[in-house]
Coordinates of C-alpha atoms and ligand atoms in Angstrom, one line a residue:
M1 CA 4.5 24.4 -7.5
N2 CA 2.5 22.3 -10.0
V3 CA 2.2 18.6 -9.2
G4 CA 1.0 16.1 -11.8
I5 CA -0.4 12.8 -10.6
V6 CA -0.8 9.7 -12.9
G7 CA -3.9 8.0 -11.5
G8 CA -6.9 9.8 -10.0
G9 CA -8.2 7.4 -7.3
Q10 CA -8.6 8.0 -3.6
L11 CA -4.8 8.2 -3.0
A12 CA -4.4 11.0 -5.5
R13 CA -7.4 12.7 -4.0
M14 CA -5.9 12.6 -0.5
L15 CA -2.6 13.8 -1.9
A16 CA -4.3 16.8 -3.4
L17 CA -6.2 17.5 -0.3
A18 CA -3.0 17.4 1.7
G19 CA -1.1 19.6 -0.8
Y20 CA -3.4 22.6 -1.2
P21 CA -2.6 24.1 2.2
L22 CA 1.1 24.0 1.1
G23 CA 0.2 26.1 -2.0
L24 CA 0.7 23.1 -4.4
R25 CA -1.6 22.8 -7.4
F26 CA -2.6 19.5 -9.0
Q27 CA -3.7 17.9 -12.2
V28 CA -4.4 14.2 -12.6
L29 CA -4.4 11.8 -15.5
D30 CA -6.9 8.9 -15.3
P31 CA -8.7 6.7 -17.9
A32 CA -12.0 7.0 -16.0
A33 CA -14.2 10.1 -16.6
D34 CA -15.5 9.8 -13.1
A35 CA -12.1 9.3 -11.3
C36 CA -12.8 10.6 -7.8
T37 CA -9.8 13.0 -7.8
G38 CA -11.6 14.9 -10.6
Q39 CA -13.9 16.2 -7.8
V40 CA -11.0 18.1 -6.2
A41 CA -8.5 18.8 -9.0
P42 CA -8.6 19.1 -12.9
L43 CA -8.7 15.7 -14.5
I44 CA -7.1 14.9 -17.8
Q45 CA -9.1 11.9 -19.0
G46 CA -7.0 9.4 -21.0
D47 CA -5.0 6.2 -21.0
Y48 CA -1.8 6.0 -19.0
D49 CA 0.2 5.3 -22.2
D50 CA -1.3 8.2 -24.2
V51 CA 2.0 10.0 -25.1
A52 CA 0.3 13.3 -26.0
L53 CA -1.5 13.4 -22.7
L54 CA 1.5 12.4 -20.7
E55 CA 3.5 15.2 -22.4
R56 CA 0.7 17.7 -21.6
L57 CA 0.8 16.7 -17.9
A58 CA 4.6 16.8 -17.8
D59 CA 4.6 20.3 -19.6
W60 CA 2.3 21.7 -17.0
A61 CA 3.9 20.1 -13.9
E62 CA 7.2 20.8 -12.2
V63 CA 7.1 17.3 -10.6
V64 CA 5.0 14.2 -11.5
T65 CA 4.1 11.3 -9.2
F66 CA 1.6 8.5 -9.3
D67 CA -1.1 6.9 -7.1
F68 CA -1.3 3.6 -8.9
E69 CA 1.7 1.3 -9.3
N70 CA 0.5 -0.5 -12.5
I71 CA 1.1 2.4 -14.8
P72 CA 3.3 1.3 -17.7
V73 CA 7.0 1.7 -16.9
A74 CA 7.5 3.1 -20.5
A75 CA 5.1 5.9 -19.7
A76 CA 6.9 6.6 -16.4
Q77 CA 10.3 6.7 -18.3
A78 CA 8.8 9.0 -20.9
I79 CA 7.7 11.5 -18.2
A80 CA 11.0 11.1 -16.3
G81 CA 12.8 12.2 -19.5
Q82 CA 10.8 15.5 -19.5
V83 CA 10.3 16.5 -15.8
A84 CA 11.1 15.4 -12.3
F85 CA 9.3 12.0 -11.7
Y86 CA 9.2 10.5 -8.3
P87 CA 9.3 7.8 -6.9
P88 CA 11.8 6.7 -9.6
A89 CA 10.8 4.5 -12.5
E90 CA 13.1 1.8 -11.3
A91 CA 11.2 1.5 -8.0
L92 CA 8.0 1.3 -10.0
A93 CA 9.3 -1.4 -12.3
T94 CA 10.6 -3.4 -9.3
A95 CA 7.3 -3.3 -7.4
Q96 CA 5.3 -4.2 -10.5
D97 CA 6.9 -7.7 -10.7
R98 CA 6.8 -9.9 -7.6
L99 CA 9.9 -11.7 -8.9
S100 CA 12.1 -8.5 -9.1
E101 CA 10.6 -7.3 -5.8
K102 CA 11.5 -10.6 -4.0
T103 CA 14.9 -10.7 -5.7
L104 CA 15.7 -7.2 -4.4
F105 CA 14.6 -8.2 -0.8
W106 CA 16.9 -11.2 -1.1
E107 CA 19.8 -9.1 -2.4
L108 CA 19.4 -6.6 0.5
D109 CA 19.2 -9.4 3.1
I110 CA 15.6 -8.7 3.9
P111 CA 13.9 -12.0 4.9
T112 CA 11.2 -13.0 2.4
P113 CA 9.4 -16.3 1.8
N114 CA 11.2 -18.9 -0.4
F115 CA 10.1 -18.4 -4.0
A116 CA 10.4 -19.9 -7.5
T117 CA 9.2 -18.7 -10.9
V118 CA 6.6 -20.7 -12.7
D119 CA 5.8 -20.5 -16.4
S120 CA 4.5 -24.0 -17.0
L121 CA 2.8 -26.9 -15.2
D122 CA 6.2 -28.7 -15.1
E123 CA 7.8 -25.7 -13.6
L124 CA 5.0 -25.5 -11.0
K125 CA 5.7 -29.2 -10.1
D126 CA 9.4 -28.4 -9.7
A127 CA 8.7 -25.3 -7.7
V128 CA 6.5 -27.2 -5.3
A129 CA 9.3 -29.7 -4.8
R130 CA 11.7 -26.8 -4.0
V131 CA 9.4 -24.4 -2.0
N132 CA 7.4 -27.2 -0.3
L133 CA 3.7 -27.1 0.6
P134 CA 1.7 -25.3 1.7
A135 CA 2.5 -22.6 -0.8
V136 CA 0.9 -19.6 -2.5
L137 CA 0.8 -19.3 -6.3
K138 CA 0.6 -15.7 -7.4
T139 CA 0.6 -13.8 -10.7
R140 CA 3.9 -11.9 -10.9
R141 CA 2.1 -8.8 -12.2
L142 CA -1.2 -6.9 -11.6
G143 CA -2.1 -8.7 -8.4
Y144 CA -3.6 -6.6 -5.6
D145 CA -5.9 -7.1 -2.6
G146 CA -5.2 -10.8 -2.8
K147 CA -6.4 -11.1 -6.4
G148 CA -4.6 -13.5 -8.7
Q149 CA -3.6 -15.9 -5.9
R150 CA -4.2 -19.5 -4.9
V151 CA -3.1 -21.4 -1.8
L152 CA -1.8 -24.9 -2.5
R153 CA -2.1 -27.2 0.5
T154 CA -1.7 -30.7 -1.1
S155 CA -0.4 -32.0 -4.4
E156 CA -4.0 -32.3 -5.5
D157 CA -4.1 -28.5 -5.7
I158 CA -1.3 -28.3 -8.3
Q159 CA -3.4 -28.9 -11.4
P160 CA -6.4 -26.8 -10.5
S161 CA -4.2 -23.9 -9.4
W162 CA -2.4 -24.0 -12.7
Q163 CA -5.7 -24.1 -14.6
A164 CA -6.9 -21.1 -12.6
L165 CA -3.8 -18.9 -13.0
G166 CA -1.6 -20.4 -15.7
G167 CA -0.9 -18.6 -19.0
V168 CA 0.8 -15.5 -17.4
P169 CA 4.1 -15.4 -15.5
L170 CA 3.7 -16.8 -12.0
I171 CA 5.6 -17.1 -8.8
L172 CA 5.3 -19.8 -6.1
E173 CA 6.1 -18.8 -2.6
S174 CA 6.1 -20.6 0.7
F175 CA 3.0 -20.1 2.8
V176 CA 3.9 -18.2 5.9
P177 CA 1.8 -19.2 9.0
F178 CA 2.2 -15.7 10.3
E179 CA 1.3 -14.5 13.8
R180 CA 0.3 -11.1 12.5
E181 CA 0.8 -8.7 9.6
V182 CA 2.5 -5.3 9.9
S183 CA 3.6 -2.6 7.6
V184 CA 6.1 0.3 7.7
L185 CA 6.1 3.6 5.8
G186 CA 9.4 5.3 5.0
V187 CA 9.9 8.5 3.2
R188 CA 13.1 9.8 1.5
C189 CA 13.8 13.3 0.2
R190 CA 15.6 14.5 -2.9
D191 CA 18.6 15.2 -0.7
G192 CA 18.6 11.7 0.8
A193 CA 17.1 12.6 4.2
T194 CA 14.8 9.9 5.5
A195 CA 12.0 9.5 8.1
F196 CA 10.0 6.5 9.2
Y197 CA 6.5 6.1 10.7
P198 CA 5.7 3.9 13.6
L199 CA 5.0 0.3 12.8
V200 CA 1.4 -0.5 12.0
E201 CA -0.5 -3.7 12.6
N202 CA -2.9 -4.7 9.8
H203 CA -5.9 -7.1 9.5
H204 CA -7.1 -8.4 6.2
R205 CA -10.2 -10.3 5.2
D206 CA -10.5 -11.9 1.8
G207 CA -7.1 -10.4 0.9
I208 CA -8.4 -6.8 1.5
L209 CA -7.1 -4.6 4.3
R210 CA -9.9 -3.9 6.8
L211 CA -8.2 -2.5 9.9
S212 CA -4.9 -0.8 10.8
R213 CA -3.8 -0.1 14.3
A214 CA -1.0 2.4 15.0
P215 CA 1.4 2.5 16.6
C216 CA 1.5 -1.2 17.3
F217 CA 4.2 -0.8 20.0
M218 CA 6.6 -3.5 19.0
P219 CA 9.9 -1.6 19.4
D220 CA 12.3 -4.4 18.2
L221 CA 10.3 -5.1 15.1
E222 CA 9.9 -1.4 14.4
R223 CA 13.6 -0.9 14.5
E224 CA 14.1 -3.9 12.2
S225 CA 11.4 -2.6 9.8
W226 CA 13.1 0.9 9.7
D227 CA 16.4 -0.8 8.9
Y228 CA 14.9 -2.8 6.0
A229 CA 13.0 0.3 4.7
R230 CA 16.2 2.3 4.8
R231 CA 18.1 -0.3 2.8
L232 CA 15.4 -0.2 0.1
L233 CA 15.1 3.6 0.0
D234 CA 18.8 4.0 -0.4
R235 CA 19.3 1.2 -2.9
L236 CA 16.5 2.6 -5.1
N237 CA 17.7 6.2 -4.7
Y238 CA 14.1 6.6 -3.7
V239 CA 12.2 9.9 -3.5
G240 CA 8.8 9.9 -1.9
L241 CA 6.9 7.5 0.3
L242 CA 7.5 3.7 0.3
A243 CA 5.3 1.2 2.1
I244 CA 6.5 -2.3 2.9
E245 CA 4.2 -5.1 4.2
F246 CA 5.6 -7.8 6.4
F247 CA 4.4 -11.1 8.0
V248 CA 5.5 -11.6 11.6
K249 CA 6.6 -15.2 12.4
N250 CA 8.4 -16.3 15.5
G251 CA 8.9 -12.7 16.4
R252 CA 10.7 -11.8 13.1
L253 CA 9.8 -9.9 10.0
I254 CA 9.3 -11.6 6.7
A255 CA 8.8 -9.1 3.8
N256 CA 5.7 -9.8 1.6
E257 CA 5.6 -6.9 -0.7
M258 CA 6.3 -3.2 -1.2
A259 CA 4.3 -0.3 -2.7
P260 CA 6.1 2.7 -4.2
R261 CA 3.4 5.1 -3.2
V262 CA 1.2 6.3 -0.3
H263 CA -0.5 3.3 1.2
N264 CA -3.8 2.3 2.7
S265 CA -2.1 1.2 5.9
G266 CA -0.9 4.9 6.3
H267 CA -4.3 6.6 6.2
W268 CA -4.3 6.9 10.0
T269 CA -1.5 9.4 9.7
I270 CA -3.9 12.1 8.5
E271 CA -5.2 12.5 12.1
G272 CA -2.9 10.2 14.0
A273 CA 0.6 11.6 13.1
E274 CA 2.2 15.0 13.3
T275 CA 2.5 15.0 9.4
S276 CA 0.4 12.7 7.2
Q277 CA 1.9 10.3 4.7
F278 CA 0.3 12.3 2.0
E279 CA 1.9 15.6 3.1
N280 CA 5.3 14.0 3.6
H281 CA 5.2 12.3 0.2
L282 CA 4.5 15.7 -1.4
R283 CA 7.2 17.4 0.7
A284 CA 9.7 14.8 -0.4
I285 CA 9.0 15.0 -4.1
S286 CA 8.8 18.8 -4.1
G287 CA 12.2 19.2 -2.4
L288 CA 10.7 20.5 0.9
P289 CA 11.9 19.5 4.4
L290 CA 10.1 16.5 5.8
G291 CA 7.7 16.8 8.7
S292 CA 7.7 14.8 11.9
T293 CA 6.4 11.3 11.6
R294 CA 5.6 11.1 15.3
A295 CA 2.2 9.5 16.3
I296 CA -0.2 11.5 18.2
G297 CA -1.9 9.0 20.6
H298 CA -3.5 5.8 19.4
S299 CA -5.2 5.4 16.0
V300 CA -7.3 2.7 14.4
M301 CA -8.3 3.0 10.7
L302 CA -11.2 1.0 9.3
N303 CA -11.8 0.7 5.6
C304 CA -15.3 1.0 4.1
I305 CA -15.5 -1.7 1.5
G306 CA -18.3 -1.8 -1.1
D307 CA -20.6 0.8 0.5
L308 CA -20.5 3.6 3.1
P309 CA -22.0 3.5 6.5
E310 CA -24.4 6.3 7.2
R311 CA -22.6 9.6 8.1
T312 CA -24.5 10.4 11.3
A313 CA -23.9 7.0 12.7
V314 CA -20.2 7.2 12.1
L315 CA -19.7 10.7 13.4
A316 CA -21.8 9.9 16.5
V317 CA -18.9 7.8 17.7
P318 CA -16.5 10.2 19.5
N319 CA -13.1 11.0 18.0
T320 CA -14.0 9.4 14.7
H321 CA -12.9 11.0 11.4
Y322 CA -14.7 10.0 8.3
H323 CA -13.2 10.1 4.8
I324 CA -15.6 9.5 1.9
Y325 CA -13.8 9.1 -1.4
G326 CA -16.6 10.2 -3.8
K327 CA -16.6 6.8 -5.6
A328 CA -19.7 4.8 -6.6
P329 CA -20.5 1.9 -4.3
R330 CA -19.4 -1.5 -5.8
L331 CA -18.7 -4.9 -4.3
G332 CA -15.1 -5.1 -2.9
R333 CA -14.3 -1.5 -3.8
K334 CA -12.6 0.8 -1.2
V335 CA -15.1 3.7 -1.0
G336 CA -14.0 5.4 2.3
H337 CA -12.3 5.0 5.6
M338 CA -12.7 6.1 9.1
T339 CA -10.0 6.8 11.7
L340 CA -10.5 6.7 15.4
R341 CA -7.9 8.6 17.4
G342 CA -7.5 9.0 21.1
D343 CA -5.0 9.4 23.9
D344 CA -6.2 6.4 25.9
P345 CA -6.1 2.9 24.4
G346 CA -9.0 1.7 26.5
T347 CA -11.3 4.5 25.2
V348 CA -10.2 3.9 21.6
S349 CA -11.1 0.2 22.0
D350 CA -14.5 1.1 23.4
H351 CA -15.2 3.4 20.5
L352 CA -14.0 0.8 18.1
R353 CA -16.6 -1.7 19.4
R354 CA -19.2 0.8 18.3
L355 CA -17.7 1.4 14.8
L356 CA -17.1 -2.2 13.8
P357 CA -20.8 -3.2 13.3
L358 CA -21.2 -0.2 11.0
V359 CA -18.7 -1.9 8.6
G360 CA -20.2 -5.4 9.0
F361 CA -18.0 -6.8 11.8
D362 CA -18.7 -8.2 15.2
P363 CA -17.8 -5.7 18.0
D364 CA -15.4 -8.4 19.4
E365 CA -13.5 -8.9 16.1
F366 CA -10.0 -7.5 16.0
G367 CA -10.0 -7.4 19.8
Ligands
AMP401 P1 -0.6 -9.8 -1.3 O1 -1.4 -9.5 -2.5 O2 0.7 -10.5 -1.6 O3 -0.4 -8.6 -0.4 O4 -1.4 -10.9 -0.4 C1 -2.7 -10.5 0.2 C2 -2.8 -11.2 1.5 O5 -2.8 -12.7 1.3 C3 -1.7 -10.9 2.5 O6 -1.9 -9.8 3.2 C4 -1.8 -12.2 3.4 O7 -2.8 -12.1 4.3 C5 -2.1 -13.3 2.4 N1 -0.8 -13.9 1.9 C6 -0.1 -13.5 0.8 N2 1.1 -14.2 0.6 C7 1.1 -15.1 1.6 C8 2.0 -16.1 2.1 N3 3.2 -16.3 1.4 N4 1.8 -16.8 3.2 C9 0.6 -16.5 3.9 N5 -0.3 -15.6 3.6 C10 -0.1 -14.9 2.4

């Protein structure tokens, strides 16, 4: 089966690497001539809204998916009119706008921070009165890894935050003094069958995911997260893998955002689950039966941000798997990840203490 992917970053690359053993073939469309999936699959270089190139991809493919959620919805709809396109364009459109996303959470009774839309300084003042401080002002669109956000702690912060972000549609949401951050991955097939991965605990620095631990063994929260994920998958008539990020406060989940694609907090599944998120996404969109989402032991995934630790040093730590994305080093860029997997949590923690300094952290961080 031929699978087209819009976007050729590391997620598309890991999708292709997971799909070849199943006999799938890939082509990707990406504006960058050096998009890293081009090293493992044919690359069509061009803009996401180039109609002729989208048609070419859709002509070749039997199913098209994407690795980047900011592709234009019109492009997604054009492809969907020509060939099977999953996850559905509606899910893409919802996830692209924090307002539609939070409105959907609210409609489905999934707890989410209080929020208000902001399109002017006066609206920001009104929103602060309704949502209360502290609060987080975010761009509704094109925000990722904490970009396009400002925390407002006092009314003194209103004017500077508006100056920093104003001019595009914004949303103000209440600041959640969370105890931890977790995420869940759910996958749904063309025939409606679903599966859910164990709940994952995530640690961010400067808005970027640094470490994921799975499973995180919080059975009540895990059950709750699967219930919320199922509501979203069914409501969106979803096909493929969906990630949802939550804050945990007072032992309850509060949904922050969702991603209609394979997700960084699921990279541990390559070695740490019976079937990886990448393979299950491909199985779902190709109409194949889903594989087991069971975790195999304990996993910790560490992102390499900006540059890559030396290969020998990483692989000298037992039970460590290294994934290098083939991207040029650049400040703040995700260029690789490593996953530690083991059967004994104590041994995994000991090995983690050796890996953390390689990515610039103290061995005692994330204890
Ligand atoms: P986001 O781009 O919405 O995923 O935000 C990136 C990170 O900023 C999150 O993982 C949180 O650590 C933090 N953050 C975002 N929204 C809030 C909020 N409403 N309250 C507290 N922290 C937040």
